[in-house]
Amino acid sequence: MSEDPTSGRATRSGSPARGTVFRESMLGSLHLDDEDRTRRVRLDLTVSADRLLRPFGTTEARATGRIRVTGWSDDPHAEGGLEISPLARRRIRYRIAFTANGRRLTLDGWKAVSPRSPVTSMTVLPYTLYEDGVRVGTGTLRFPLGTQLLPFLTSFRFPRRENPGAFLASRWRGEPGRTEVWYTTVTDPDTGTGLWLHHELTSPADGSPPYAHGWAAVFPKNGLVRHARFGPASWSTHESGFTADGIAVRPGRLSGSAEDGALRWDIAERPADEPLFTFPRWSWRRPLLPAAQMLPAARSFYDGSFIHDGTTLTLTSAPGASARIYGHGNAHRWAWLHADLGGGDVLEIVSAVSTRPGLRKLPPLTFLRLRRHGRTWPRRPERPAVGWAGLCRFRTDIGLPTWTVTGRTALRRIRVEVTQPADRVLALDYTDPDGGHATCRNSERADAHVRLERWWFGGWRTEAEWDLDGTAHAEVGTR
């Protein structure tokens, strides 16, 4: 995760400073220089700043979202930045990069704020489209006041900003019988290739010296899954992340090699969202549960290279995420999903059956977190796992090649169906601190269908629906 000096800013009281998040949608047109037609465009953005907006100053903000150009592009992973300076510079500038037919393009334009025509100047965005610095088209986007003003105003949030890099520091304090994990999953949007980097610290329960190990795996769209392990190596505590045997996880950088260099990687990581606590936040701060998992940033973008057997995969703004696990070992059975739903929306699921005696016969406890439009549902992470006084818990049916999660709150319900085709699955052995073994079946090219419904005037209506074809990251573990 990149170290952003503003992301860790704190107030004088020591608590994190407030940021600003809002959503904006614009409609308009695009005329490409080599075409005689005009195409329709829709741009949906989630804008995030590490401070409160400054009306009389300039605020730099990140922007992620989706851009659709009729018959030409539909990129749910558009990203860029805004320069919000309505009074100081009298402009709001947009620079948004996206992919169309394999071409990397940049939309660059600004709203020229004018007191003589405040409404028009704040709602009309003329722009130029560039490819490698060369103009390829022009267009105009407009903010439709009649349909988007209310959603725009109600989307504003002012969350406390937390530094994602701070969550990379090791939690282990020398206790025997502990496992700590740093893992990253990425999808290359150009080739459809999935990546999995797994870094693990194991402290055996018998008091033996701790050791570090892990693996790297690549899931090509057309080809066999390839992986290689590294370690075991001696563990030396590093305050900023994982470091062992030439493998490193640091804020903003993932690097290393395995199998004598047959697999090598050097990848930059750029957080694009706030931390996401799949389990209750207190369970990460106070390790009272058998294990806890969280994401330092719910979404990130990755740039760099991953080389396997002489083939170089070049990542450019590839979507994905890193996660952290700390606990006593692996569950008796588990299922996991990370799904980038596009447009800044993310779904994270961990369902598990504990290895502790008396708990193995219980159904899986399900922790589901859907971050949509900048808000996380259900509001409390305990809600899917425990329900209301034990009733209405979310349910997970663990199996292969397909597993499902269903659940509801007062006004919403969700159904998730995950499919891990056999030819896209990698089976690996996990060793617990007590010497026990489990087998995980992981796919970084899984399929997922997600349907979110809302109770509305006496019936359930579909609020949102997503289909992921080979871009979901999933895993099923058994013993």
PDB file of N, CA and C in Angstrom, residues 180-184 196-201 212-215 230 242 247-249 254-255 265 324:
ATOM      1  N   GLU A 180      -0.040 -15.886  11.002  1.00  0.00           N
ATOM      2  CA  GLU A 180      -0.300 -14.550  10.494  1.00  0.00           C
ATOM      3  C   GLU A 180      -0.073 -14.557   8.983  1.00  0.00           C
ATOM      4  N   VAL A 181      -0.992 -13.909   8.248  1.00  0.00           N
ATOM      5  CA  VAL A 181      -0.967 -13.990   6.791  1.00  0.00           C
ATOM      6  C   VAL A 181      -1.093 -12.594   6.185  1.00  0.00           C
ATOM      7  N   TRP A 182      -0.314 -12.365   5.136  1.00  0.00           N
ATOM      8  CA  TRP A 182      -0.443 -11.217   4.233  1.00  0.00           C
ATOM      9  C   TRP A 182      -0.720 -11.812   2.844  1.00  0.00           C
ATOM     10  N   TYR A 183      -1.857 -11.532   2.244  1.00  0.00           N
ATOM     11  CA  TYR A 183      -2.092 -12.093   0.903  1.00  0.00           C
ATOM     12  C   TYR A 183      -2.715 -11.045  -0.012  1.00  0.00           C
ATOM     13  N   THR A 184      -2.436 -11.216  -1.300  1.00  0.00           N
ATOM     14  CA  THR A 184      -2.875 -10.266  -2.317  1.00  0.00           C
ATOM     15  C   THR A 184      -3.454 -11.017  -3.497  1.00  0.00           C
ATOM     16  N   TRP A 196      -2.109 -14.522  -7.309  1.00  0.00           N
ATOM     17  CA  TRP A 196      -2.268 -14.774  -5.880  1.00  0.00           C
ATOM     18  C   TRP A 196      -0.881 -14.808  -5.248  1.00  0.00           C
ATOM     19  N   LEU A 197      -0.646 -13.885  -4.324  1.00  0.00           N
ATOM     20  CA  LEU A 197       0.602 -13.847  -3.555  1.00  0.00           C
ATOM     21  C   LEU A 197       0.250 -14.068  -2.096  1.00  0.00           C
ATOM     22  N   HIS A 198       0.803 -15.132  -1.511  1.00  0.00           N
ATOM     23  CA  HIS A 198       0.467 -15.527  -0.138  1.00  0.00           C
ATOM     24  C   HIS A 198       1.740 -15.542   0.693  1.00  0.00           C
ATOM     25  N   HIS A 199       1.760 -14.757   1.783  1.00  0.00           N
ATOM     26  CA  HIS A 199       2.911 -14.667   2.680  1.00  0.00           C
ATOM     27  C   HIS A 199       2.438 -15.029   4.076  1.00  0.00           C
ATOM     28  N   GLU A 200       3.146 -15.941   4.741  1.00  0.00           N
ATOM     29  CA  GLU A 200       2.639 -16.469   6.012  1.00  0.00           C
ATOM     30  C   GLU A 200       3.748 -16.620   7.051  1.00  0.00           C
ATOM     31  N   LEU A 201       3.412 -16.254   8.268  1.00  0.00           N
ATOM     32  CA  LEU A 201       4.257 -16.504   9.432  1.00  0.00           C
ATOM     33  C   LEU A 201       3.573 -17.566  10.277  1.00  0.00           C
ATOM     34  N   ALA A 212       8.832 -18.370   8.229  1.00  0.00           N
ATOM     35  CA  ALA A 212       8.072 -17.666   7.204  1.00  0.00           C
ATOM     36  C   ALA A 212       8.075 -18.489   5.922  1.00  0.00           C
ATOM     37  N   HIS A 213       6.959 -18.495   5.238  1.00  0.00           N
ATOM     38  CA  HIS A 213       6.855 -19.225   3.981  1.00  0.00           C
ATOM     39  C   HIS A 213       5.683 -18.672   3.183  1.00  0.00           C
ATOM     40  N   GLY A 214       5.429 -19.248   2.022  1.00  0.00           N
ATOM     41  CA  GLY A 214       4.307 -18.796   1.209  1.00  0.00           C
ATOM     42  C   GLY A 214       4.420 -19.298  -0.202  1.00  0.00           C
ATOM     43  N   TRP A 215       3.691 -18.662  -1.099  1.00  0.00           N
ATOM     44  CA  TRP A 215       3.695 -19.072  -2.493  1.00  0.00           C
ATOM     45  C   TRP A 215       3.190 -17.949  -3.385  1.00  0.00           C
ATOM     46  N   PHE A 230       7.788 -20.603  -1.624  1.00  0.00           N
ATOM     47  CA  PHE A 230       9.055 -20.087  -1.110  1.00  0.00           C
ATOM     48  C   PHE A 230       9.114 -20.366   0.386  1.00  0.00           C
ATOM     49  N   PHE A 242       6.020  -7.762   5.893  1.00  0.00           N
ATOM     50  CA  PHE A 242       6.590  -9.106   5.831  1.00  0.00           C
ATOM     51  C   PHE A 242       7.900  -9.047   5.069  1.00  0.00           C
ATOM     52  N   ILE A 247      11.736 -12.040  -0.009  1.00  0.00           N
ATOM     53  CA  ILE A 247      10.332 -11.742  -0.286  1.00  0.00           C
ATOM     54  C   ILE A 247       9.919 -10.586   0.621  1.00  0.00           C
ATOM     55  N   ALA A 248       9.202  -9.618   0.076  1.00  0.00           N
ATOM     56  CA  ALA A 248       8.840  -8.456   0.885  1.00  0.00           C
ATOM     57  C   ALA A 248       7.423  -7.989   0.583  1.00  0.00           C
ATOM     58  N   VAL A 249       6.730  -7.632   1.653  1.00  0.00           N
ATOM     59  CA  VAL A 249       5.449  -6.925   1.577  1.00  0.00           C
ATOM     60  C   VAL A 249       5.636  -5.648   2.367  1.00  0.00           C
ATOM     61  N   LEU A 254       5.153  -4.878  -3.457  1.00  0.00           N
ATOM     62  CA  LEU A 254       5.216  -6.333  -3.296  1.00  0.00           C
ATOM     63  C   LEU A 254       6.329  -6.827  -4.205  1.00  0.00           C
ATOM     64  N   SER A 255       7.276  -7.569  -3.663  1.00  0.00           N
ATOM     65  CA  SER A 255       8.398  -8.011  -4.486  1.00  0.00           C
ATOM     66  C   SER A 255       8.905  -9.352  -3.988  1.00  0.00           C
ATOM     67  N   TRP A 265       8.354 -11.198  -9.177  1.00  0.00           N
ATOM     68  CA  TRP A 265       7.382 -10.116  -9.227  1.00  0.00           C
ATOM     69  C   TRP A 265       7.930  -8.861  -8.557  1.00  0.00           C
ATOM     70  N   ARG A 324      -5.363  -9.288   5.410  1.00  0.00           N
ATOM     71  CA  ARG A 324      -4.562  -9.743   6.558  1.00  0.00           C
ATOM     72  C   ARG A 324      -5.375 -10.736   7.376  1.00  0.00           C
TER      73      ARG A 324
END
